[in-house]
Coordinates of C-alpha atoms in Angstrom, one line a residue:
X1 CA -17.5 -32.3 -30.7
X2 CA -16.4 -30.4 -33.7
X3 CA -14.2 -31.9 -36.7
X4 CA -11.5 -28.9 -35.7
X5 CA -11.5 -30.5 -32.2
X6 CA -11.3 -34.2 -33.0
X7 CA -8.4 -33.1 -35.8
X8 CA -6.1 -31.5 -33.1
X9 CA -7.0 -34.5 -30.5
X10 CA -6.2 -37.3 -32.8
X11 CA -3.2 -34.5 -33.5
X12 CA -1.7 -34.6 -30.2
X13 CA -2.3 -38.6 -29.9
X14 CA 0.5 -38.8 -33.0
X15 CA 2.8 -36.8 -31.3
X16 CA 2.5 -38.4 -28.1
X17 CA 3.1 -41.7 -29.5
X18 CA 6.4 -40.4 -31.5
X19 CA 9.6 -41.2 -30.3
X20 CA 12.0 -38.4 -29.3
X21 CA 14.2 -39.8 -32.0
X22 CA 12.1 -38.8 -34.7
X23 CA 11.9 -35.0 -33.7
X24 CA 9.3 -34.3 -31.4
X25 CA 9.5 -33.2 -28.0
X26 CA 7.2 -33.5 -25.2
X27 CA 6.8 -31.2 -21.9
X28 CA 4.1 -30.3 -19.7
X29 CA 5.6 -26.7 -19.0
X30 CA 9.5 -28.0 -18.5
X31 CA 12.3 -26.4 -20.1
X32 CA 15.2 -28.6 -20.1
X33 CA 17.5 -28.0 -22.9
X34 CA 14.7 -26.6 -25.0
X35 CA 14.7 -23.7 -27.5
X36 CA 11.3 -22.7 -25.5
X37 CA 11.2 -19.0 -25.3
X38 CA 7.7 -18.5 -24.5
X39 CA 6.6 -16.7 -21.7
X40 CA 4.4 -17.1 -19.8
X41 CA 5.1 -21.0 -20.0
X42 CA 2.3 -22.7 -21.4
X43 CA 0.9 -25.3 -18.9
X44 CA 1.5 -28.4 -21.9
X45 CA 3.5 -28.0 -25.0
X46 CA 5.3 -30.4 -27.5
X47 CA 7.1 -29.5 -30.7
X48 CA 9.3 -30.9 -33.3
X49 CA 12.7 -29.7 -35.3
X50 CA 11.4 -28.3 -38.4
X51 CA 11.5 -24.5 -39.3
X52 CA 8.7 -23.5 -41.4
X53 CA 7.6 -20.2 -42.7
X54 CA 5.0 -17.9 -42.3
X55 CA 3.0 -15.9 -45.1
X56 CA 3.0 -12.1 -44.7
X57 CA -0.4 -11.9 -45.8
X58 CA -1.3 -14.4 -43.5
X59 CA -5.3 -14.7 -43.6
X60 CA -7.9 -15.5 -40.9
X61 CA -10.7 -17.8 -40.8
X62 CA -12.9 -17.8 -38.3
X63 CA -15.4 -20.7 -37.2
X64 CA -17.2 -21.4 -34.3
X65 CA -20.0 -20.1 -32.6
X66 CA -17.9 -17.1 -31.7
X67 CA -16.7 -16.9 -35.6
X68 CA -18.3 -13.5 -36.1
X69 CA -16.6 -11.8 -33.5
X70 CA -15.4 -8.1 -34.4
X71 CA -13.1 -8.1 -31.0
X72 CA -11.2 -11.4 -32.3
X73 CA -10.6 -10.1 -36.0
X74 CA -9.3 -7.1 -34.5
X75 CA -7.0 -8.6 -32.3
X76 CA -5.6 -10.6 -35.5
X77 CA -4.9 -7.8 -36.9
X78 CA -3.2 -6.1 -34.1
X79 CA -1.1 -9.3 -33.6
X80 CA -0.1 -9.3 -37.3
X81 CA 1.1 -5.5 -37.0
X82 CA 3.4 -7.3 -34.2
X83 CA 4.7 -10.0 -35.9
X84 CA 5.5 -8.4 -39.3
X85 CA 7.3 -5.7 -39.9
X86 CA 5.7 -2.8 -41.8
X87 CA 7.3 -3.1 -45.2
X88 CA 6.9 -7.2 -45.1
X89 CA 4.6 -7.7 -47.5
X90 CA 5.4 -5.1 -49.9
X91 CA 8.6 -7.5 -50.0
X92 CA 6.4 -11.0 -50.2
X93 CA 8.1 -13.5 -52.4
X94 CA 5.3 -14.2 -54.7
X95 CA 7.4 -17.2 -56.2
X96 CA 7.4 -18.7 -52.6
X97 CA 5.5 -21.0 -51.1
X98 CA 4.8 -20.2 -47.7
X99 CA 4.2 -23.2 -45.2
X100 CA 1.7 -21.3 -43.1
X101 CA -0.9 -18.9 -44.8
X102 CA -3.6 -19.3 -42.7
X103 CA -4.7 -19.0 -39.0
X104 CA -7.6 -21.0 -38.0
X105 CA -9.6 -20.4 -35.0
X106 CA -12.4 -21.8 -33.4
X107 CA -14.2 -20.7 -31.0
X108 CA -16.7 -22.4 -29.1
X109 CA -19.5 -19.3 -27.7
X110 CA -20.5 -15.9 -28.9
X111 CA -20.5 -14.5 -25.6
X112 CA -18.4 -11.9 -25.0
X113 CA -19.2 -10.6 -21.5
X114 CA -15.8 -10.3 -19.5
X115 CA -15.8 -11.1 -15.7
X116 CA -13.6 -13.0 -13.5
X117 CA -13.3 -16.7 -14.1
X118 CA -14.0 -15.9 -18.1
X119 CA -12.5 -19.3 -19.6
X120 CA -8.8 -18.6 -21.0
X121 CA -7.8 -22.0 -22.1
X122 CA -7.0 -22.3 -25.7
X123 CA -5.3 -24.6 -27.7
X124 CA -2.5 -24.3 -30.3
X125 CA -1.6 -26.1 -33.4
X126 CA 1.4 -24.6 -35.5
X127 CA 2.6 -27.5 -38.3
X128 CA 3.0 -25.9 -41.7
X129 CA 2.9 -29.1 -44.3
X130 CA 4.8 -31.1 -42.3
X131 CA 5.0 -35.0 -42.3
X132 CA 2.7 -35.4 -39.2
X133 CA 0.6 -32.2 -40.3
X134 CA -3.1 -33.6 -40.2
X135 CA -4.4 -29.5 -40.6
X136 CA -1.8 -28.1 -41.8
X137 CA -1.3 -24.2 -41.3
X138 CA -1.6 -23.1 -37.8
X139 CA -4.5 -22.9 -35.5
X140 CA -6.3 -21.9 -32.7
X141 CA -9.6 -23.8 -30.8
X142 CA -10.5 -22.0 -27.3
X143 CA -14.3 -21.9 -25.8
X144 CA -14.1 -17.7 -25.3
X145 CA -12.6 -14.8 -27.4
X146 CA -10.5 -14.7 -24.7
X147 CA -8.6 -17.7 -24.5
X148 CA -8.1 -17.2 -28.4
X149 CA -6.7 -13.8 -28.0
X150 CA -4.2 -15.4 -25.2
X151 CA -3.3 -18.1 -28.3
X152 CA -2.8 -15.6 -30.2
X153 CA -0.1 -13.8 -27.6
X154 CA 1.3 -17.5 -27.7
X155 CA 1.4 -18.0 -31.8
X156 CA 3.2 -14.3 -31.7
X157 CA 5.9 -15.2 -29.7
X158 CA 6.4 -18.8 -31.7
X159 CA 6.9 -16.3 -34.9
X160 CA 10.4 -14.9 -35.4
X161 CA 11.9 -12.5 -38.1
X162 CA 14.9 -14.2 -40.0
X163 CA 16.9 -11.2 -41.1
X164 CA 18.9 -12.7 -43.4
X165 CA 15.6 -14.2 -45.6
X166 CA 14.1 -11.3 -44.4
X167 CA 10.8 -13.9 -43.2
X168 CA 9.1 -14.3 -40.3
X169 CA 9.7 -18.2 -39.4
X170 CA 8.6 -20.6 -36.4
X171 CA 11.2 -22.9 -35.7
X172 CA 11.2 -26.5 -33.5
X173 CA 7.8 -27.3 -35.4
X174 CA 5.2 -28.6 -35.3
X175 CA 4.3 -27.2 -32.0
X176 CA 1.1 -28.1 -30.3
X177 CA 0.1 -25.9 -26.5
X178 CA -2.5 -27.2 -24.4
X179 CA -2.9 -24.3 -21.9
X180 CA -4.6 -22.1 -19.5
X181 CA -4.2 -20.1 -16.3
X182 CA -3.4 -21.0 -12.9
X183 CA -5.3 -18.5 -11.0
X184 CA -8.1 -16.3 -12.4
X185 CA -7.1 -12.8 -11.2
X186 CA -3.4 -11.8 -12.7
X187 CA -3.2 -8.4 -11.9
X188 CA -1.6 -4.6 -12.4
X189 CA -2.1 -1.5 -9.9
X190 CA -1.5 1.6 -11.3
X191 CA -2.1 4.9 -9.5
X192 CA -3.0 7.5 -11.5
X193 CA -3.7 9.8 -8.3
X194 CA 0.3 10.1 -7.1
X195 CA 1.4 11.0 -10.8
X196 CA -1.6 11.6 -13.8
X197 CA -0.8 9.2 -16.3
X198 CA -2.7 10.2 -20.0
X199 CA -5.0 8.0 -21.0
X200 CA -2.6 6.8 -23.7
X201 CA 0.1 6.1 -21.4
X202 CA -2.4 4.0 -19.4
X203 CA -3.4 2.2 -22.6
X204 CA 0.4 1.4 -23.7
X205 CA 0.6 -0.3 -19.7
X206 CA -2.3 -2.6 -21.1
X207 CA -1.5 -3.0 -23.9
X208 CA 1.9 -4.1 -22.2
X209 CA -0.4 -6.6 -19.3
X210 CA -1.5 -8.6 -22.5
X211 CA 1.6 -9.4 -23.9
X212 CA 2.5 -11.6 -20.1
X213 CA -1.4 -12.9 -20.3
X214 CA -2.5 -10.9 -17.3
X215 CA -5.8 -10.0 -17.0
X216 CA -6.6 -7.5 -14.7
X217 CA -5.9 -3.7 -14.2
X218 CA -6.5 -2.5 -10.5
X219 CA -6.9 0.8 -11.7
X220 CA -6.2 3.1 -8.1
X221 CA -7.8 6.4 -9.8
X222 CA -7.9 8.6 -6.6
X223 CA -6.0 9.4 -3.5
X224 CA -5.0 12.1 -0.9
X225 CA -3.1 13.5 -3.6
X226 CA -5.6 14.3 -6.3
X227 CA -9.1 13.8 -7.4
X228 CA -8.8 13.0 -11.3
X229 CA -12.0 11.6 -12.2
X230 CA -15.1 12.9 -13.6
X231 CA -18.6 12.3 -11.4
X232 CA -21.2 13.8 -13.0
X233 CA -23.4 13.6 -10.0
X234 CA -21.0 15.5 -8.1
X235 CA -19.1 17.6 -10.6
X236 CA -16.6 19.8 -8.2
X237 CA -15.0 16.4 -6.6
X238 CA -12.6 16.7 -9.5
X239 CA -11.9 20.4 -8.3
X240 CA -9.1 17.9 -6.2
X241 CA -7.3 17.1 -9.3
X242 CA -3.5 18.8 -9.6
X243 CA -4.6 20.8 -12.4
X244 CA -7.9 21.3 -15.1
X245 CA -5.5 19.4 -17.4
X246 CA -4.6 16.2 -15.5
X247 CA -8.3 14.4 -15.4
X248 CA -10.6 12.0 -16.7
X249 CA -13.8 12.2 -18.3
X250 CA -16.0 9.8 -18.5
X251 CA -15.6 9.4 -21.8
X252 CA -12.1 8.7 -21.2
X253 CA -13.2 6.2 -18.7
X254 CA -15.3 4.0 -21.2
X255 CA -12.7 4.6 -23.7
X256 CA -10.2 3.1 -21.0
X257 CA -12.3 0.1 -20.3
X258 CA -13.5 -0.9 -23.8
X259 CA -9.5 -0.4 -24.9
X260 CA -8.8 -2.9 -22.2
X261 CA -11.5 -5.6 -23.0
X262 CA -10.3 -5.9 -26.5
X263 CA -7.3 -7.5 -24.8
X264 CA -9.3 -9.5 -22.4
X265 CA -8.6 -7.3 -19.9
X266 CA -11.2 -6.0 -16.9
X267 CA -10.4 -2.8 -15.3
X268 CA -11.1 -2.8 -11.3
X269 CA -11.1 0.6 -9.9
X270 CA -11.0 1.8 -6.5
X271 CA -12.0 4.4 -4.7
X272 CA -10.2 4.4 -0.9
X273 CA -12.2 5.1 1.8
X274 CA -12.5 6.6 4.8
X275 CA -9.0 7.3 4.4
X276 CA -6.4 8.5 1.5
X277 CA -9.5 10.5 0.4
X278 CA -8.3 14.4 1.1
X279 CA -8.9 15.2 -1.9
X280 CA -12.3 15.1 -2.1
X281 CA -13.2 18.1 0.3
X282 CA -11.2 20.0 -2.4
X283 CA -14.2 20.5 -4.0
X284 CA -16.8 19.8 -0.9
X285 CA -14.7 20.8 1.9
X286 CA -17.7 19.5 4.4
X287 CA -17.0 16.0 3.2
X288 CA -13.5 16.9 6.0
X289 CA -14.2 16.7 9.5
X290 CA -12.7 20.0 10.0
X291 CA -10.1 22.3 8.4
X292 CA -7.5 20.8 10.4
X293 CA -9.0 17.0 10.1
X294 CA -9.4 16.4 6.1
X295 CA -9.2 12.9 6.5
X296 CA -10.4 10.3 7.7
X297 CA -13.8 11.5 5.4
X298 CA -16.5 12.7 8.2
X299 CA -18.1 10.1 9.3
X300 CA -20.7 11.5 11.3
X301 CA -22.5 13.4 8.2
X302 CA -25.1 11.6 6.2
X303 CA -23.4 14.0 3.5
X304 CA -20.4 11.6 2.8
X305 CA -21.9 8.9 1.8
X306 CA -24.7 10.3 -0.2
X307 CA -21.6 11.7 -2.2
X308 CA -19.9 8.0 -1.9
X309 CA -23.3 6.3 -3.1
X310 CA -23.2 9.0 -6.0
X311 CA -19.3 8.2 -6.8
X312 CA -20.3 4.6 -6.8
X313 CA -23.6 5.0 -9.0
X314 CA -21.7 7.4 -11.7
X315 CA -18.6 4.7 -11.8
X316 CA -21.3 1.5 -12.1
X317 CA -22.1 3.2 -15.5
X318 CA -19.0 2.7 -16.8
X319 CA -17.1 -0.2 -15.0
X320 CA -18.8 -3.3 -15.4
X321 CA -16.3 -5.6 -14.0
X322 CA -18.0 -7.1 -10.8
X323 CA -15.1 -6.5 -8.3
X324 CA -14.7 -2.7 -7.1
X325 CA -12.0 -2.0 -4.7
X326 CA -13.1 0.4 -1.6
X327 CA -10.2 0.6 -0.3
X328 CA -10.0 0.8 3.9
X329 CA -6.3 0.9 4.6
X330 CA -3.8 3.2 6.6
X331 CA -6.9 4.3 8.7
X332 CA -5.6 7.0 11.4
X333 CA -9.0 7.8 13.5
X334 CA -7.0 9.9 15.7
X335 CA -8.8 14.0 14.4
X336 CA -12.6 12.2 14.5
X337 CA -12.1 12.2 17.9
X338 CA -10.6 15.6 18.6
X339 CA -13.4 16.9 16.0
X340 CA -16.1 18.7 18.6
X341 CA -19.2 17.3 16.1
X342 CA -17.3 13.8 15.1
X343 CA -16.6 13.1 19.0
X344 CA -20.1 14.3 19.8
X345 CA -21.7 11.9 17.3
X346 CA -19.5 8.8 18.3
X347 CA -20.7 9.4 22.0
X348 CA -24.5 9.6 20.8
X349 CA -23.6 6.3 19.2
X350 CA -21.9 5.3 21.7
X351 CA -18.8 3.9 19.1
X352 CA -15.3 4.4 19.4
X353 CA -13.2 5.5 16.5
X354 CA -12.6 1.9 16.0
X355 CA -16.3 1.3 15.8
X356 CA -16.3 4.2 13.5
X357 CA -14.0 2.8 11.5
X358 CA -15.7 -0.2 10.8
X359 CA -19.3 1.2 10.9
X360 CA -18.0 3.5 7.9
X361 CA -16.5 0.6 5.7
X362 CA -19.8 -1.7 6.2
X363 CA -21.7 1.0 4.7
X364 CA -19.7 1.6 2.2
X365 CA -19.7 -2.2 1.5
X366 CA -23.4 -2.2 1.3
X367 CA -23.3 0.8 -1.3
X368 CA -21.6 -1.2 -3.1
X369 CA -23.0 -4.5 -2.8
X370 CA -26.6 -2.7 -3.3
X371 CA -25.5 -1.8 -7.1
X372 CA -24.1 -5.3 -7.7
X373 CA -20.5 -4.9 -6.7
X374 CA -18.6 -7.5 -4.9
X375 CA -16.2 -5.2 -2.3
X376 CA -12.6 -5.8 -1.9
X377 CA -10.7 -4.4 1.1
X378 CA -7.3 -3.8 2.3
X379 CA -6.6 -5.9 4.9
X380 CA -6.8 -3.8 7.3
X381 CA -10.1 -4.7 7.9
X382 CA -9.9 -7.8 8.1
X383 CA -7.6 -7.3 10.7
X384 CA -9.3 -4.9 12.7
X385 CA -12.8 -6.4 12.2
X386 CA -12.9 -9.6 10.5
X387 CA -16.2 -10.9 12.2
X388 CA -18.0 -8.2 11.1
X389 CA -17.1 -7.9 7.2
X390 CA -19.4 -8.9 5.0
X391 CA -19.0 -12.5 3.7
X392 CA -19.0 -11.0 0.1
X393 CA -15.5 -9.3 1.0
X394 CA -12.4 -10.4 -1.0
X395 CA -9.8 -9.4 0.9
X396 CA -6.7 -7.8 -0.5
X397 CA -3.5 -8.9 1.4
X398 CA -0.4 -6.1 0.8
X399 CA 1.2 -5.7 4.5
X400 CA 3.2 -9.0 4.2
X401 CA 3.3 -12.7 4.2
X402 CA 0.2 -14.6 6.5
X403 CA -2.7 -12.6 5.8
X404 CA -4.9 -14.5 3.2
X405 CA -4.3 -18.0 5.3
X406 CA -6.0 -16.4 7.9
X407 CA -8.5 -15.1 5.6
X408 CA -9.4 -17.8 3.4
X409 CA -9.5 -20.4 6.8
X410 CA -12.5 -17.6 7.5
X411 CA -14.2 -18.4 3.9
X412 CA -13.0 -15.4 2.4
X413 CA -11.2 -14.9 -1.0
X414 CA -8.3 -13.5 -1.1
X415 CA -5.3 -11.7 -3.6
X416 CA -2.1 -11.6 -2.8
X417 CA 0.2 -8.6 -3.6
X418 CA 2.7 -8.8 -0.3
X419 CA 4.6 -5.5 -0.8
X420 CA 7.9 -7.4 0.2
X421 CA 7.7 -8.9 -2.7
X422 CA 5.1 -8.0 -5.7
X423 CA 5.5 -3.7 -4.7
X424 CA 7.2 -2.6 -8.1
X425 CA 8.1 0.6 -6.5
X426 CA 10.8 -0.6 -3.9
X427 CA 13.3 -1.0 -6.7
X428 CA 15.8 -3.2 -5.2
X429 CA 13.4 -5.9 -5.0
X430 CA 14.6 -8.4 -7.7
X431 CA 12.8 -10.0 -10.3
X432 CA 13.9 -13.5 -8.4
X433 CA 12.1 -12.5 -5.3
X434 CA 8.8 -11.5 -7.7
X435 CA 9.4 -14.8 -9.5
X436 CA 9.6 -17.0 -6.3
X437 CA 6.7 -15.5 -4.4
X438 CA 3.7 -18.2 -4.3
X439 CA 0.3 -17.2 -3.5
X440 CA -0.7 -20.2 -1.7
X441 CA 2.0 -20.2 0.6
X442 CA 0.9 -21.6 4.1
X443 CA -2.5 -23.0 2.4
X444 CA -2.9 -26.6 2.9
X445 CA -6.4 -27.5 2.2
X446 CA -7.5 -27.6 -1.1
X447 CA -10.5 -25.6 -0.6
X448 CA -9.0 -22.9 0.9
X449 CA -6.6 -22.6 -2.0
X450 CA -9.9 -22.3 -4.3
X451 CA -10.9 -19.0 -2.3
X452 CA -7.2 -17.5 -3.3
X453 CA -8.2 -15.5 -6.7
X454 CA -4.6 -14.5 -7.3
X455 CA -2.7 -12.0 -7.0
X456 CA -1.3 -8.2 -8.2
X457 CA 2.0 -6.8 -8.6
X458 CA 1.5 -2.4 -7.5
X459 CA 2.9 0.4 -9.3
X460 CA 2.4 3.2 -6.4
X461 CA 2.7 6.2 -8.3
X462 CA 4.8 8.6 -5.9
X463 CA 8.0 8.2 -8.3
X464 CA 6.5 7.1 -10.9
X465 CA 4.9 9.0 -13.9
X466 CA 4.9 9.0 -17.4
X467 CA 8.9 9.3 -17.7
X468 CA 9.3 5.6 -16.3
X469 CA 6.4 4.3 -15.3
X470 CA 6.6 1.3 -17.7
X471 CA 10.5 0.6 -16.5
X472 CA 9.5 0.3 -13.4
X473 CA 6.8 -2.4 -14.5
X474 CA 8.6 -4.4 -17.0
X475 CA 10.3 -7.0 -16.6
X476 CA 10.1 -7.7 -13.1
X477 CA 6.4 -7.4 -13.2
X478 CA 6.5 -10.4 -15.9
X479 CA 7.8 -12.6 -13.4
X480 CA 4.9 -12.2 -11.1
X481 CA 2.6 -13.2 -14.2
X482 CA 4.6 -16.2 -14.9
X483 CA 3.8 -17.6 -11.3
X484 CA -0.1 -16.5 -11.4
X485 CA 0.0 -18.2 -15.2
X486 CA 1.7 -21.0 -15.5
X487 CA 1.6 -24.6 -13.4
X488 CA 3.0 -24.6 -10.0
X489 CA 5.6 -27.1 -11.1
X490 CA 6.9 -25.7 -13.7
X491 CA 7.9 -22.2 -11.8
X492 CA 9.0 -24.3 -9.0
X493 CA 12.0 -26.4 -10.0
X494 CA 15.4 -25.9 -10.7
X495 CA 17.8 -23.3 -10.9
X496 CA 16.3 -19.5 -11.8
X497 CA 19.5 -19.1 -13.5
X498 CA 19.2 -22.1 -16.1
X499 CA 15.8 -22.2 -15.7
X500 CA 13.8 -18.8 -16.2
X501 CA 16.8 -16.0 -16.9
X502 CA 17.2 -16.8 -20.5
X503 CA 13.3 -16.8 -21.0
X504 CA 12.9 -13.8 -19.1
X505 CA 16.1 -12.0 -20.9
X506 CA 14.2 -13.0 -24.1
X507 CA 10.8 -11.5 -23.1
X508 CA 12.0 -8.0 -21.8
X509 CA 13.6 -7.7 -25.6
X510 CA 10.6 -8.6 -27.2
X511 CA 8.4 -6.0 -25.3
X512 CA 11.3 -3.7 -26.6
X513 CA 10.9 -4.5 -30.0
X514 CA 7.2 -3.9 -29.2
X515 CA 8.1 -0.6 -27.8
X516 CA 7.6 -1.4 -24.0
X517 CA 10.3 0.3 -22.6
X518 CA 11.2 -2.3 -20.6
X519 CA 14.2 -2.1 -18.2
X520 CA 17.5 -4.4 -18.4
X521 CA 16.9 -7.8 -16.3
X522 CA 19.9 -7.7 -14.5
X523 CA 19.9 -4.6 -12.7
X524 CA 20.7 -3.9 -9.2
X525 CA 17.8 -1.5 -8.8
X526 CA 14.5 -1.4 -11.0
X527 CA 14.2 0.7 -14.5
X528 CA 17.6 1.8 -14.2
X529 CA 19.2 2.2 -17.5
X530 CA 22.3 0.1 -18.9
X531 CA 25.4 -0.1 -17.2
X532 CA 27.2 -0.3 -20.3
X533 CA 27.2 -1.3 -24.2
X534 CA 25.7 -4.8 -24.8
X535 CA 22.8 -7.0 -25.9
X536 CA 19.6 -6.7 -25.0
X537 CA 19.1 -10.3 -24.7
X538 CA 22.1 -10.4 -22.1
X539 CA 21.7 -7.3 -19.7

């Protein structure tokens, strides 16, 4: 154990033992009648009543296994850009002593390979030169990269610009956070196939997901609609994008994903299959049944999947995440049969469409599977064919409520994004409704719960695009990460009103100030502008 680590233990002992009357307050993740504005809500926390400041050339040092790390001193520096204004230290008080001039983190490993379960935890200390102030300063001690950069989200929101000392202060210190994530898999869809988003635009949604501590973008590249994407080993599928202007190269691709894993984010992407896939015969038009049958893809030609297994092989190069979604919903196997070859080939294999169905998404599966891949599905097929998916299959719930009980008592994993509820595009869902929704709803055993990864909130893209795309994300998509974040407990209890509002109100301003165009809480209907003058901390 290091001397950092026995500091902050022997830390947290002192202000445990301290009596309420002296200053300190303890919570594991309550709120009442606290000045806690963090979100999400850390799973432990105490803190104090001093205020102390922070120095605008506040310095790093970095220890640890993990103390050389490029990704983490960059991320320090982005979060510094955040919590200073630009012109703050061309202002710094050289006469004043600051309470806080350096961040210290530790960090326990030098590996930086990003995959699902990566350890988050972290833990917190901010004190300044108070009288319990063992370190002094602030600091950070997490086993990953990633659990430091989500204590450094944490130490961001703690800091707050005084505009009348014109200094960035923490106040109700000395604060101490014990904390970590509920569930592995937070996640964001975002459809880039409805509505092309630029790659910068998809960046500003990441950089957005970090800032609520989720962790995963379900990145839904390509649809009926258009073709987008690059594949070198097929280079006319993106022939199906809306025009030579609104695609991705591969270049773009990596760019996407090492943007996104300097956050400590993974990028899943999907392609859909058999269905939703017109597109592609865009640019191979034998990849359709027929001209008047372009989807479901054909599955009667060896053809579709050596394109699929080339898709797949192109994509492995540059998404290492170890989920890839294929997809498998809103199947309609109605043309295949009234296709003169299709029909033809089903009686030779003497398969129904249904059989087709599922004979087509098994292959798939072991495309994937065969280049390392662990499928996820739309639960369509687990509904349809549940016997015969592969045990592998995590199985992505979105029709409604009752799906991933059923799955999980199978042994399969399971995320939840239950359109009633987590779809961002039906607009008069409230953020209430995205706040109370629990993932293990109607799972009782204990190792069931443990095959439930998470969940994802979905930004279909048909009236979305660049224009108010991250409205219709933020805030309500901040409540869902609150519930995959933060103890069950804690987002359990009370009133929302008393209880999460004022927190929730206070995050949606400060991804404005951050330049998230985050809509007003309180609307009747999502990303709608105000209704009239007022605060942002109020609407």
């Amino acid at each position: 154990m290091n001397s950092l680590h026995l500091l902050l233990l022997l830390l947290l002992s002192l202000i445990l033992l301290t009596s309420p009357s002296h200053g300190f307050r303890n919570s594991t993740a309550s709120l009442n009648d606290s000045p806690v504005y963090l979100w999400p809500l850390p799973k432990e926390f105490s803190y104090g009543d001093r205020t102390v400041t922070i120095d605008p050339d506040l310095a790093l040092r970095l220890e640890g296994p993990g103390g050389n790390s490029t990704v983490l001193k960059e991320a320090f520096e982005r979060y510094k850009d955040l919590i200073f204004k630009t012109w703050a230290r061309s202002v710094r008080r050289w006469s004043q002593a600051y309470d806080v001039s350096e961040l210290t983190v530790f960090v326990s490993s030098d590996n930086e390979t990003l995959q699902l379960g990566v350890d988050e935890s972290y833990t917190l200390y901010v004190g300044g030169e108070g009288r319990l102030s063992i370190l002094g300063g602030a600091s950070i001690e997490a086993n990953t990269i990633y659990g430091a950069m989500r204590g450094l989200e944490t130490f961001s929101q703690l800091c707050i610009f005084n505009y009348e000392t014109k200094t960035v202060e923490v106040y109700n210190a000395p604060w101490y956070v014990q904390d970590e994530p509920r569930f592995a898999f937070r996640g964001l869809l975002l459809d880039t196939s409805r509505h092309y988003l630029p790659v910068s635009v998809i960046k500003q949604v990441i950089d957005s997901m970090s800032y609520a501590k989720m962790n995963v973008l379900h990145w839904h590249i390509i649809d009926e609609q258009s073709f987008p994407l690059e594949v070198p080993s097929y280079p006319d599928l993106w022939k199906g994008s809306y025009t030579k202007w609104e695609r991705y190269t591969v270049e773009d691709a990596y760019e996407v994903v090492d943007f996104a894993k300097k956050r400590g984010i993974k990028i899943m992407a999907e392609i859909d299959v058999p269905g939703h896939a017109e597109s592609w015969g865009a640019g191979y038009p034998n990849l359709w049944p027929s001209r008047n049958c372009t989807e479901p893809l054909d599955v009667a030609k060896n053809f579709t999947f050596e394109v699929i297994s080339g898709i797949l092989t192109d994509m492995r190069k540059f998404f290492p995440f170890g989920l890839f979604h294929l997809g498998g919903d809103e199947v309609n196997t109605d043309c295949w049969y009234s296709t003169p070859h299709v029909k033809q080939w089903l009686q030779e294999h003497n398969m129904t469409t249904k059989d087709a169905y599922q004979y087509f998404v098994l292959r798939a599966q072991e495309i994937a599977i065969a280049l390392g891949w662990i499928p996820v599905n739309w639960e369509e097929t687990f509904n349809t064919f549940k016997e015969n998916l592969n045990p592998q299959t995590v199985i992505h719930n979105w029709l409604g409520p009752g799906v991933c009980p059923k799955a999980v008592a199978k042994g399969f994993r399971c995320i939840v994004s239950n359109q009633g509820v987590w779809y961002l595009d039906h607009l008069d869902i409230p953020w209430e409704d995205f706040y109370n929704s629990e993932p293990l709803d109607g799972i009782n055993s204990t190792l069931q719960q443990e095959l439930v990864l998470g969940g994802e909130v979905c930004m279909w893209g048909e009236t979305a695009d660049t224009s108010d795309v991250l409205q219709t994300i933020w805030p309500r998509a901040a409540a869902a990460a609150e519930r995959l974040w933060s103890p069950l407990d804690a987002t359990s209890a009370g009133n929302l009103n008393s209880t999460v509002l004022s927190r929730l109100h206070y995050f949606r301003c400060l991804l404005n100030h951050r330049g998230v165009a985050a809509a007003p809480v309180a609307n009747r209907y999502a990303r709608r502008p105000p209704i009239g003058p007022g605060s942002c901390f109020a609407q």
